[in-house]
JSON list of C-alpha atoms in Angstrom, two decimals:
[
{"chain": "A", "resi": 1, "resn": "GLU", "atom": "CA", "xyz": [32.49, -51.54, -57.34]},
{"chain": "A", "resi": 2, "resn": "VAL", "atom": "CA", "xyz": [32.88, -48.07, -58.82]},
{"chain": "A", "resi": 3, "resn": "GLN", "atom": "CA", "xyz": [30.10, -47.14, -61.20]},
{"chain": "A", "resi": 4, "resn": "LEU", "atom": "CA", "xyz": [29.76, -43.99, -63.27]},
{"chain": "A", "resi": 5, "resn": "VAL", "atom": "CA", "xyz": [26.64, -43.72, -65.41]},
{"chain": "A", "resi": 6, "resn": "GLU", "atom": "CA", "xyz": [26.23, -40.83, -67.83]},
{"chain": "A", "resi": 7, "resn": "SER", "atom": "CA", "xyz": [22.89, -39.71, -69.19]},
{"chain": "A", "resi": 8, "resn": "GLY", "atom": "CA", "xyz": [21.34, -36.80, -71.03]},
{"chain": "A", "resi": 9, "resn": "GLY", "atom": "CA", "xyz": [22.88, -37.23, -74.45]},
{"chain": "A", "resi": 10, "resn": "ASP", "atom": "CA", "xyz": [20.57, -36.41, -77.33]},
{"chain": "A", "resi": 11, "resn": "LEU", "atom": "CA", "xyz": [20.19, -34.91, -80.77]},
{"chain": "A", "resi": 12, "resn": "VAL", "atom": "CA", "xyz": [20.17, -31.12, -80.51]},
{"chain": "A", "resi": 13, "resn": "GLN", "atom": "CA", "xyz": [20.17, -28.31, -83.06]},
{"chain": "A", "resi": 14, "resn": "PRO", "atom": "CA", "xyz": [23.16, -25.97, -83.47]},
{"chain": "A", "resi": 15, "resn": "GLY", "atom": "CA", "xyz": [22.93, -23.18, -80.93]},
{"chain": "A", "resi": 16, "resn": "GLY", "atom": "CA", "xyz": [20.92, -25.34, -78.56]},
{"chain": "A", "resi": 17, "resn": "SER", "atom": "CA", "xyz": [21.59, -26.48, -75.00]},
{"chain": "A", "resi": 18, "resn": "LEU", "atom": "CA", "xyz": [21.87, -29.78, -73.20]},
{"chain": "A", "resi": 19, "resn": "ARG", "atom": "CA", "xyz": [22.69, -30.93, -69.68]},
{"chain": "A", "resi": 20, "resn": "LEU", "atom": "CA", "xyz": [24.58, -34.14, -69.11]},
{"chain": "A", "resi": 21, "resn": "SER", "atom": "CA", "xyz": [24.55, -36.02, -65.82]},
{"chain": "A", "resi": 22, "resn": "CYS", "atom": "CA", "xyz": [26.90, -38.57, -64.33]},
{"chain": "A", "resi": 23, "resn": "ALA", "atom": "CA", "xyz": [25.60, -40.67, -61.44]},
{"chain": "A", "resi": 24, "resn": "ALA", "atom": "CA", "xyz": [28.35, -42.08, -59.24]},
{"chain": "A", "resi": 25, "resn": "SER", "atom": "CA", "xyz": [28.23, -45.05, -56.88]},
{"chain": "A", "resi": 26, "resn": "GLY", "atom": "CA", "xyz": [30.56, -47.49, -55.16]},
{"chain": "A", "resi": 27, "resn": "PHE", "atom": "CA", "xyz": [33.00, -44.89, -53.86]},
{"chain": "A", "resi": 28, "resn": "ALA", "atom": "CA", "xyz": [33.14, -41.74, -51.73]},
{"chain": "A", "resi": 29, "resn": "PHE", "atom": "CA", "xyz": [32.19, -39.36, -54.54]},
{"chain": "A", "resi": 30, "resn": "GLY", "atom": "CA", "xyz": [32.60, -36.22, -52.44]},
{"chain": "A", "resi": 31, "resn": "ILE", "atom": "CA", "xyz": [36.34, -36.61, -51.94]},
{"chain": "A", "resi": 32, "resn": "TYR", "atom": "CA", "xyz": [37.34, -37.08, -55.57]},
{"chain": "A", "resi": 33, "resn": "SER", "atom": "CA", "xyz": [37.96, -34.67, -58.41]},
{"chain": "A", "resi": 34, "resn": "MET", "atom": "CA", "xyz": [36.02, -35.41, -61.57]},
{"chain": "A", "resi": 35, "resn": "ASN", "atom": "CA", "xyz": [36.43, -34.74, -65.26]},
{"chain": "A", "resi": 36, "resn": "TRP", "atom": "CA", "xyz": [34.50, -34.73, -68.51]},
{"chain": "A", "resi": 37, "resn": "VAL", "atom": "CA", "xyz": [36.27, -36.14, -71.57]},
{"chain": "A", "resi": 38, "resn": "ARG", "atom": "CA", "xyz": [34.76, -36.39, -75.03]},
{"chain": "A", "resi": 39, "resn": "GLN", "atom": "CA", "xyz": [35.45, -38.37, -78.17]},
{"chain": "A", "resi": 40, "resn": "ALA", "atom": "CA", "xyz": [34.22, -37.27, -81.58]},
{"chain": "A", "resi": 41, "resn": "PRO", "atom": "CA", "xyz": [33.24, -40.07, -83.96]},
{"chain": "A", "resi": 42, "resn": "GLY", "atom": "CA", "xyz": [36.35, -41.91, -85.12]},
{"chain": "A", "resi": 43, "resn": "LYS", "atom": "CA", "xyz": [38.65, -39.52, -83.26]},
{"chain": "A", "resi": 44, "resn": "GLY", "atom": "CA", "xyz": [40.79, -39.51, -80.15]},
{"chain": "A", "resi": 45, "resn": "LEU", "atom": "CA", "xyz": [40.10, -38.45, -76.58]},
{"chain": "A", "resi": 46, "resn": "GLU", "atom": "CA", "xyz": [39.72, -34.77, -75.70]},
{"chain": "A", "resi": 47, "resn": "TRP", "atom": "CA", "xyz": [39.63, -33.55, -72.09]},
{"chain": "A", "resi": 48, "resn": "ILE", "atom": "CA", "xyz": [37.12, -30.75, -71.68]},
{"chain": "A", "resi": 49, "resn": "SER", "atom": "CA", "xyz": [36.58, -29.97, -68.00]},
{"chain": "A", "resi": 50, "resn": "TYR", "atom": "CA", "xyz": [37.76, -30.62, -64.43]},
{"chain": "A", "resi": 51, "resn": "ILE", "atom": "CA", "xyz": [36.15, -29.96, -61.06]},
{"chain": "A", "resi": 52, "resn": "SER", "atom": "CA", "xyz": [37.75, -30.48, -57.67]},
{"chain": "A", "resi": 53, "resn": "SER", "atom": "CA", "xyz": [36.03, -32.39, -54.88]},
{"chain": "A", "resi": 54, "resn": "SER", "atom": "CA", "xyz": [34.64, -29.26, -53.23]},
{"chain": "A", "resi": 55, "resn": "SER", "atom": "CA", "xyz": [33.92, -27.43, -56.52]},
{"chain": "A", "resi": 56, "resn": "GLY", "atom": "CA", "xyz": [36.50, -24.86, -55.48]},
{"chain": "A", "resi": 57, "resn": "THR", "atom": "CA", "xyz": [38.67, -25.38, -58.57]},
{"chain": "A", "resi": 58, "resn": "ILE", "atom": "CA", "xyz": [37.31, -25.67, -62.08]},
{"chain": "A", "resi": 59, "resn": "TYR", "atom": "CA", "xyz": [39.14, -25.83, -65.41]},
{"chain": "A", "resi": 60, "resn": "TYR", "atom": "CA", "xyz": [37.96, -25.90, -68.99]},
{"chain": "A", "resi": 61, "resn": "ALA", "atom": "CA", "xyz": [39.56, -26.62, -72.32]},
{"chain": "A", "resi": 62, "resn": "ASP", "atom": "CA", "xyz": [39.70, -23.62, -74.61]},
{"chain": "A", "resi": 63, "resn": "SER", "atom": "CA", "xyz": [37.32, -25.36, -77.02]},
{"chain": "A", "resi": 64, "resn": "VAL", "atom": "CA", "xyz": [34.43, -25.18, -74.54]},
{"chain": "A", "resi": 65, "resn": "LYS", "atom": "CA", "xyz": [35.31, -22.26, -72.27]},
{"chain": "A", "resi": 66, "resn": "GLY", "atom": "CA", "xyz": [32.43, -19.80, -71.99]},
{"chain": "A", "resi": 67, "resn": "ARG", "atom": "CA", "xyz": [29.92, -22.27, -73.40]},
{"chain": "A", "resi": 68, "resn": "PHE", "atom": "CA", "xyz": [30.06, -25.25, -71.03]},
{"chain": "A", "resi": 69, "resn": "THR", "atom": "CA", "xyz": [29.70, -25.29, -67.23]},
{"chain": "A", "resi": 70, "resn": "ILE", "atom": "CA", "xyz": [30.73, -28.16, -64.99]},
{"chain": "A", "resi": 71, "resn": "PHE", "atom": "CA", "xyz": [29.17, -28.58, -61.56]},
{"chain": "A", "resi": 72, "resn": "ARG", "atom": "CA", "xyz": [28.47, -31.27, -59.03]},
{"chain": "A", "resi": 73, "resn": "ASP", "atom": "CA", "xyz": [26.12, -32.14, -56.20]},
{"chain": "A", "resi": 74, "resn": "ASN", "atom": "CA", "xyz": [27.99, -34.21, -53.63]},
{"chain": "A", "resi": 75, "resn": "ALA", "atom": "CA", "xyz": [24.82, -34.89, -51.67]},
{"chain": "A", "resi": 76, "resn": "LYS", "atom": "CA", "xyz": [23.38, -36.58, -54.75]},
{"chain": "A", "resi": 77, "resn": "ASN", "atom": "CA", "xyz": [26.67, -38.21, -55.85]},
{"chain": "A", "resi": 78, "resn": "SER", "atom": "CA", "xyz": [26.27, -36.55, -59.21]},
{"chain": "A", "resi": 79, "resn": "LEU", "atom": "CA", "xyz": [28.35, -34.63, -61.73]},
{"chain": "A", "resi": 80, "resn": "TYR", "atom": "CA", "xyz": [26.88, -32.42, -64.42]},
{"chain": "A", "resi": 81, "resn": "LEU", "atom": "CA", "xyz": [27.87, -30.65, -67.62]},
{"chain": "A", "resi": 82, "resn": "GLN", "atom": "CA", "xyz": [25.69, -27.80, -68.84]},
{"chain": "A", "resi": 83, "resn": "MET", "atom": "CA", "xyz": [26.35, -27.27, -72.53]},
{"chain": "A", "resi": 84, "resn": "ASN", "atom": "CA", "xyz": [25.17, -24.10, -74.26]},
{"chain": "A", "resi": 85, "resn": "SER", "atom": "CA", "xyz": [25.65, -22.66, -77.75]},
{"chain": "A", "resi": 86, "resn": "LEU", "atom": "CA", "xyz": [26.29, -26.12, -79.10]},
{"chain": "A", "resi": 87, "resn": "ARG", "atom": "CA", "xyz": [28.09, -26.49, -82.42]},
{"chain": "A", "resi": 88, "resn": "ALA", "atom": "CA", "xyz": [28.43, -29.32, -84.89]},
{"chain": "A", "resi": 89, "resn": "ASP", "atom": "CA", "xyz": [31.99, -29.98, -83.69]},
{"chain": "A", "resi": 90, "resn": "ASP", "atom": "CA", "xyz": [30.65, -30.69, -80.19]},
{"chain": "A", "resi": 91, "resn": "THR", "atom": "CA", "xyz": [29.21, -33.93, -81.56]},
{"chain": "A", "resi": 92, "resn": "ALA", "atom": "CA", "xyz": [30.86, -36.68, -79.53]},
{"chain": "A", "resi": 93, "resn": "VAL", "atom": "CA", "xyz": [30.52, -39.32, -76.89]},
{"chain": "A", "resi": 94, "resn": "TYR", "atom": "CA", "xyz": [30.93, -37.63, -73.52]},
{"chain": "A", "resi": 95, "resn": "PHE", "atom": "CA", "xyz": [32.55, -39.58, -70.69]},
{"chain": "A", "resi": 96, "resn": "CYS", "atom": "CA", "xyz": [32.76, -38.68, -67.03]},
{"chain": "A", "resi": 97, "resn": "ALA", "atom": "CA", "xyz": [35.90, -39.87, -65.28]},
{"chain": "A", "resi": 98, "resn": "LYS", "atom": "CA", "xyz": [37.05, -40.04, -61.68]},
{"chain": "A", "resi": 99, "resn": "GLU", "atom": "CA", "xyz": [40.50, -38.59, -61.13]},
{"chain": "A", "resi": 100, "resn": "VAL", "atom": "CA", "xyz": [43.29, -39.42, -58.74]},
{"chain": "A", "resi": 101, "resn": "ALA", "atom": "CA", "xyz": [46.55, -37.45, -58.86]},
{"chain": "A", "resi": 102, "resn": "GLY", "atom": "CA", "xyz": [46.23, -36.47, -62.50]},
{"chain": "A", "resi": 103, "resn": "THR", "atom": "CA", "xyz": [45.12, -39.91, -63.68]},
{"chain": "A", "resi": 104, "resn": "MET", "atom": "CA", "xyz": [41.59, -40.90, -64.68]},
{"chain": "A", "resi": 105, "resn": "ASP", "atom": "CA", "xyz": [41.18, -44.22, -63.00]},
{"chain": "A", "resi": 106, "resn": "ASP", "atom": "CA", "xyz": [37.48, -44.93, -63.55]},
{"chain": "A", "resi": 107, "resn": "TRP", "atom": "CA", "xyz": [35.25, -44.02, -66.48]},
{"chain": "A", "resi": 108, "resn": "GLY", "atom": "CA", "xyz": [31.58, -44.16, -67.32]},
{"chain": "A", "resi": 109, "resn": "GLN", "atom": "CA", "xyz": [30.32, -45.82, -70.50]},
{"chain": "A", "resi": 110, "resn": "GLY", "atom": "CA", "xyz": [29.62, -42.48, -72.17]},
{"chain": "A", "resi": 111, "resn": "THR", "atom": "CA", "xyz": [26.61, -40.67, -73.58]},
{"chain": "A", "resi": 112, "resn": "LEU", "atom": "CA", "xyz": [26.25, -39.53, -77.19]},
{"chain": "A", "resi": 113, "resn": "VAL", "atom": "CA", "xyz": [25.61, -35.90, -78.05]},
{"chain": "A", "resi": 114, "resn": "THR", "atom": "CA", "xyz": [24.76, -35.14, -81.66]},
{"chain": "A", "resi": 115, "resn": "VAL", "atom": "CA", "xyz": [24.54, -31.53, -82.81]},
{"chain": "A", "resi": 116, "resn": "SER", "atom": "CA", "xyz": [22.80, -31.30, -86.15]},
{"chain": "A", "resi": 117, "resn": "SER", "atom": "CA", "xyz": [19.93, -29.53, -87.86]},
{"chain": "B", "resi": 1, "resn": "GLU", "atom": "CA", "xyz": [51.27, -26.09, -73.42]},
{"chain": "B", "resi": 2, "resn": "VAL", "atom": "CA", "xyz": [52.42, -29.71, -73.47]},
{"chain": "B", "resi": 3, "resn": "VAL", "atom": "CA", "xyz": [51.79, -31.65, -76.67]},
{"chain": "B", "resi": 4, "resn": "LEU", "atom": "CA", "xyz": [51.95, -35.46, -76.66]},
{"chain": "B", "resi": 5, "resn": "THR", "atom": "CA", "xyz": [53.02, -37.34, -79.78]},
{"chain": "B", "resi": 6, "resn": "GLN", "atom": "CA", "xyz": [52.51, -41.09, -80.11]},
{"chain": "B", "resi": 7, "resn": "SER", "atom": "CA", "xyz": [54.26, -43.45, -82.50]},
{"chain": "B", "resi": 8, "resn": "PRO", "atom": "CA", "xyz": [53.64, -45.40, -84.50]},
{"chain": "B", "resi": 9, "resn": "ALA", "atom": "CA", "xyz": [50.09, -44.47, -85.41]},
{"chain": "B", "resi": 10, "resn": "THR", "atom": "CA", "xyz": [49.37, -48.12, -86.20]},
{"chain": "B", "resi": 11, "resn": "LEU", "atom": "CA", "xyz": [51.23, -51.24, -85.11]},
{"chain": "B", "resi": 12, "resn": "SER", "atom": "CA", "xyz": [50.47, -54.48, -86.96]},
{"chain": "B", "resi": 13, "resn": "LEU", "atom": "CA", "xyz": [51.50, -57.53, -84.96]},
{"chain": "B", "resi": 14, "resn": "SER", "atom": "CA", "xyz": [50.54, -61.14, -84.36]},
{"chain": "B", "resi": 15, "resn": "PRO", "atom": "CA", "xyz": [49.39, -62.67, -81.07]},
{"chain": "B", "resi": 16, "resn": "GLY", "atom": "CA", "xyz": [52.39, -63.61, -78.97]},
{"chain": "B", "resi": 17, "resn": "GLU", "atom": "CA", "xyz": [54.58, -60.83, -80.33]},
{"chain": "B", "resi": 18, "resn": "ARG", "atom": "CA", "xyz": [55.99, -57.97, -78.30]},
{"chain": "B", "resi": 19, "resn": "ALA", "atom": "CA", "xyz": [54.47, -54.50, -78.74]},
{"chain": "B", "resi": 20, "resn": "THR", "atom": "CA", "xyz": [56.42, -51.33, -78.05]},
{"chain": "B", "resi": 21, "resn": "LEU", "atom": "CA", "xyz": [54.48, -48.05, -78.09]},
{"chain": "B", "resi": 22, "resn": "SER", "atom": "CA", "xyz": [56.07, -44.63, -77.76]},
{"chain": "B", "resi": 23, "resn": "CYS", "atom": "CA", "xyz": [54.79, -41.36, -76.29]},
{"chain": "B", "resi": 24, "resn": "ARG", "atom": "CA", "xyz": [56.84, -38.19, -76.51]},
{"chain": "B", "resi": 25, "resn": "ALA", "atom": "CA", "xyz": [56.07, -34.94, -74.69]},
{"chain": "B", "resi": 26, "resn": "SER", "atom": "CA", "xyz": [56.98, -31.51, -76.08]},
{"chain": "B", "resi": 27, "resn": "GLN", "atom": "CA", "xyz": [58.43, -30.60, -72.68]},
{"chain": "B", "resi": 28, "resn": "SER", "atom": "CA", "xyz": [59.28, -32.50, -69.54]},
{"chain": "B", "resi": 29, "resn": "VAL", "atom": "CA", "xyz": [56.33, -33.94, -67.62]},
{"chain": "B", "resi": 30, "resn": "GLY", "atom": "CA", "xyz": [58.48, -35.67, -65.01]},
{"chain": "B", "resi": 31, "resn": "ALA", "atom": "CA", "xyz": [56.98, -39.10, -64.37]},
{"chain": "B", "resi": 32, "resn": "TYR", "atom": "CA", "xyz": [53.38, -37.88, -64.51]},
{"chain": "B", "resi": 33, "resn": "LEU", "atom": "CA", "xyz": [52.20, -39.89, -67.48]},
{"chain": "B", "resi": 34, "resn": "ALA", "atom": "CA", "xyz": [49.39, -42.42, -67.81]},
{"chain": "B", "resi": 35, "resn": "TRP", "atom": "CA", "xyz": [48.43, -45.00, -70.44]},
{"chain": "B", "resi": 36, "resn": "TYR", "atom": "CA", "xyz": [44.91, -46.10, -71.36]},
{"chain": "B", "resi": 37, "resn": "GLN", "atom": "CA", "xyz": [43.48, -48.87, -73.51]},
{"chain": "B", "resi": 38, "resn": "GLN", "atom": "CA", "xyz": [40.28, -48.40, -75.49]},
{"chain": "B", "resi": 39, "resn": "LYS", "atom": "CA", "xyz": [38.37, -51.01, -77.42]},
{"chain": "B", "resi": 40, "resn": "PRO", "atom": "CA", "xyz": [35.65, -50.13, -79.96]},
{"chain": "B", "resi": 41, "resn": "GLY", "atom": "CA", "xyz": [32.43, -49.00, -78.32]},
{"chain": "B", "resi": 42, "resn": "GLN", "atom": "CA", "xyz": [33.97, -49.03, -74.84]},
{"chain": "B", "resi": 43, "resn": "ALA", "atom": "CA", "xyz": [35.27, -46.47, -72.40]},
{"chain": "B", "resi": 44, "resn": "PRO", "atom": "CA", "xyz": [39.02, -46.09, -71.95]},
{"chain": "B", "resi": 45, "resn": "ARG", "atom": "CA", "xyz": [40.61, -48.24, -69.25]},
{"chain": "B", "resi": 46, "resn": "LEU", "atom": "CA", "xyz": [43.56, -47.10, -67.16]},
{"chain": "B", "resi": 47, "resn": "LEU", "atom": "CA", "xyz": [46.58, -49.36, -67.62]},
{"chain": "B", "resi": 48, "resn": "ILE", "atom": "CA", "xyz": [49.59, -47.47, -66.25]},
{"chain": "B", "resi": 49, "resn": "TYR", "atom": "CA", "xyz": [49.92, -44.39, -64.03]},
{"chain": "B", "resi": 50, "resn": "ASP", "atom": "CA", "xyz": [52.97, -42.34, -63.03]},
{"chain": "B", "resi": 51, "resn": "ALA", "atom": "CA", "xyz": [54.79, -43.77, -66.05]},
{"chain": "B", "resi": 52, "resn": "SER", "atom": "CA", "xyz": [55.46, -47.23, -64.67]},
{"chain": "B", "resi": 53, "resn": "ASN", "atom": "CA", "xyz": [52.82, -48.32, -62.15]},
{"chain": "B", "resi": 54, "resn": "ARG", "atom": "CA", "xyz": [50.23, -50.85, -63.26]},
{"chain": "B", "resi": 55, "resn": "ALA", "atom": "CA", "xyz": [46.66, -50.03, -62.33]},
{"chain": "B", "resi": 56, "resn": "THR", "atom": "CA", "xyz": [44.62, -52.49, -60.30]},
{"chain": "B", "resi": 57, "resn": "GLY", "atom": "CA", "xyz": [43.88, -55.69, -62.17]},
{"chain": "B", "resi": 58, "resn": "ILE", "atom": "CA", "xyz": [46.17, -54.98, -65.11]},
{"chain": "B", "resi": 59, "resn": "PRO", "atom": "CA", "xyz": [48.15, -58.05, -66.23]},
{"chain": "B", "resi": 60, "resn": "ALA", "atom": "CA", "xyz": [51.90, -58.12, -65.76]},
{"chain": "B", "resi": 61, "resn": "ARG", "atom": "CA", "xyz": [52.48, -58.30, -69.52]},
{"chain": "B", "resi": 62, "resn": "PHE", "atom": "CA", "xyz": [51.78, -54.56, -69.59]},
{"chain": "B", "resi": 63, "resn": "SER", "atom": "CA", "xyz": [54.68, -52.38, -68.45]},
{"chain": "B", "resi": 64, "resn": "GLY", "atom": "CA", "xyz": [55.51, -48.70, -68.68]},
{"chain": "B", "resi": 65, "resn": "SER", "atom": "CA", "xyz": [58.80, -46.87, -68.55]},
{"chain": "B", "resi": 66, "resn": "GLY", "atom": "CA", "xyz": [60.34, -43.47, -69.12]},
{"chain": "B", "resi": 67, "resn": "SER", "atom": "CA", "xyz": [60.52, -40.03, -67.61]},
{"chain": "B", "resi": 68, "resn": "GLY", "atom": "CA", "xyz": [60.90, -36.46, -68.74]},
{"chain": "B", "resi": 69, "resn": "THR", "atom": "CA", "xyz": [59.83, -36.40, -72.37]},
{"chain": "B", "resi": 70, "resn": "ASP", "atom": "CA", "xyz": [60.11, -40.01, -73.59]},
{"chain": "B", "resi": 71, "resn": "PHE", "atom": "CA", "xyz": [57.85, -42.82, -72.46]},
{"chain": "B", "resi": 72, "resn": "THR", "atom": "CA", "xyz": [57.19, -46.38, -73.56]},
{"chain": "B", "resi": 73, "resn": "LEU", "atom": "CA", "xyz": [54.34, -48.84, -73.08]},
{"chain": "B", "resi": 74, "resn": "THR", "atom": "CA", "xyz": [55.39, -52.43, -73.64]},
{"chain": "B", "resi": 75, "resn": "ILE", "atom": "CA", "xyz": [53.12, -55.43, -74.02]},
{"chain": "B", "resi": 76, "resn": "SER", "atom": "CA", "xyz": [55.44, -58.39, -73.62]},
{"chain": "B", "resi": 77, "resn": "SER", "atom": "CA", "xyz": [53.33, -60.97, -75.46]},
{"chain": "B", "resi": 78, "resn": "LEU", "atom": "CA", "xyz": [50.14, -59.89, -77.19]},
{"chain": "B", "resi": 79, "resn": "GLU", "atom": "CA", "xyz": [46.94, -61.65, -76.25]},
{"chain": "B", "resi": 80, "resn": "PRO", "atom": "CA", "xyz": [43.91, -61.52, -78.59]},
{"chain": "B", "resi": 81, "resn": "GLU", "atom": "CA", "xyz": [42.16, -59.10, -76.22]},
{"chain": "B", "resi": 82, "resn": "ASP", "atom": "CA", "xyz": [45.05, -56.62, -76.38]},
{"chain": "B", "resi": 83, "resn": "PHE", "atom": "CA", "xyz": [44.27, -55.45, -79.90]},
{"chain": "B", "resi": 84, "resn": "ALA", "atom": "CA", "xyz": [42.94, -51.96, -79.26]},
{"chain": "B", "resi": 85, "resn": "VAL", "atom": "CA", "xyz": [43.86, -48.28, -79.30]},
{"chain": "B", "resi": 86, "resn": "TYR", "atom": "CA", "xyz": [46.27, -47.00, -76.66]},
{"chain": "B", "resi": 87, "resn": "TYR", "atom": "CA", "xyz": [46.47, -43.40, -75.46]},
{"chain": "B", "resi": 88, "resn": "CYS", "atom": "CA", "xyz": [49.00, -41.64, -73.29]},
{"chain": "B", "resi": 89, "resn": "GLN", "atom": "CA", "xyz": [47.91, -38.73, -71.07]},
{"chain": "B", "resi": 90, "resn": "GLN", "atom": "CA", "xyz": [49.47, -36.11, -68.84]},
{"chain": "B", "resi": 91, "resn": "ARG", "atom": "CA", "xyz": [48.28, -33.34, -66.55]},
{"chain": "B", "resi": 92, "resn": "SER", "atom": "CA", "xyz": [49.97, -29.94, -66.55]},
{"chain": "B", "resi": 93, "resn": "ASN", "atom": "CA", "xyz": [49.70, -27.38, -63.78]},
{"chain": "B", "resi": 94, "resn": "TRP", "atom": "CA", "xyz": [49.93, -24.36, -66.06]},
{"chain": "B", "resi": 95, "resn": "PRO", "atom": "CA", "xyz": [47.96, -23.92, -68.07]},
{"chain": "B", "resi": 96, "resn": "PRO", "atom": "CA", "xyz": [45.84, -26.29, -65.99]},
{"chain": "B", "resi": 97, "resn": "ARG", "atom": "CA", "xyz": [44.69, -28.99, -68.34]},
{"chain": "B", "resi": 98, "resn": "PHE", "atom": "CA", "xyz": [44.88, -32.64, -69.23]},
{"chain": "B", "resi": 99, "resn": "THR", "atom": "CA", "xyz": [46.31, -33.73, -72.54]},
{"chain": "B", "resi": 100, "resn": "PHE", "atom": "CA", "xyz": [45.90, -36.97, -74.44]},
{"chain": "B", "resi": 101, "resn": "GLY", "atom": "CA", "xyz": [48.13, -38.22, -77.20]},
{"chain": "B", "resi": 102, "resn": "PRO", "atom": "CA", "xyz": [46.53, -39.05, -80.56]},
{"chain": "B", "resi": 103, "resn": "GLY", "atom": "CA", "xyz": [46.66, -42.78, -79.92]},
{"chain": "B", "resi": 104, "resn": "THR", "atom": "CA", "xyz": [48.35, -45.88, -81.31]},
{"chain": "B", "resi": 105, "resn": "LYS", "atom": "CA", "xyz": [46.19, -48.61, -82.82]},
{"chain": "B", "resi": 106, "resn": "VAL", "atom": "CA", "xyz": [47.51, -52.11, -82.25]},
{"chain": "B", "resi": 107, "resn": "GLU", "atom": "CA", "xyz": [45.97, -54.31, -84.93]},
{"chain": "B", "resi": 108, "resn": "ILE", "atom": "CA", "xyz": [46.18, -57.96, -85.82]},
{"chain": "B", "resi": 109, "resn": "LYS", "atom": "CA", "xyz": [48.66, -58.65, -88.60]}
]
């Protein structure tokens, strides 16, 4: 059974940093592309970052480019999101999602990031 | 950049009724469109990929159709557990990004 478990969400002050983790199990993590998707309270889904299986290709949404960094450790079956210069509008539940051919076929349960003073 | 528009924003129906949800793309996305279901407090769940293929374990009452710019998700007969928010999603090669529609809430009438 595919499992994706996010962690690292917390309350952080504006301008602060946070690192999210996503622990994967139940599938061959190293051969799949992965994504981070977020959802602000009461809002829709927003894709924010993509990383290919080998980390050779990385994309970001304009809203986080230059502030967030996606990376992975295939030996540890883990995906990460380093978030810097956090703003109030980064407040959201952050999901990691496994991707196959442009479709996100498995999702974690999400971790809440709150940016507030 | 592709923009996805979903209609209606809210659909009020009774169990047993047929639900028809629309997703329109600002430019052609071929057949590369997916549909997700999300219930409160839960992660999204993939229902349909490549416009018309049901994901593993998805009941046959869910079906997808369309290509190019106009897509439809149909729930043939609503079950109580189908009341949720539904999102469409596509991936574009340039600029490289994934886009979600704003969602359609299917609520109990």
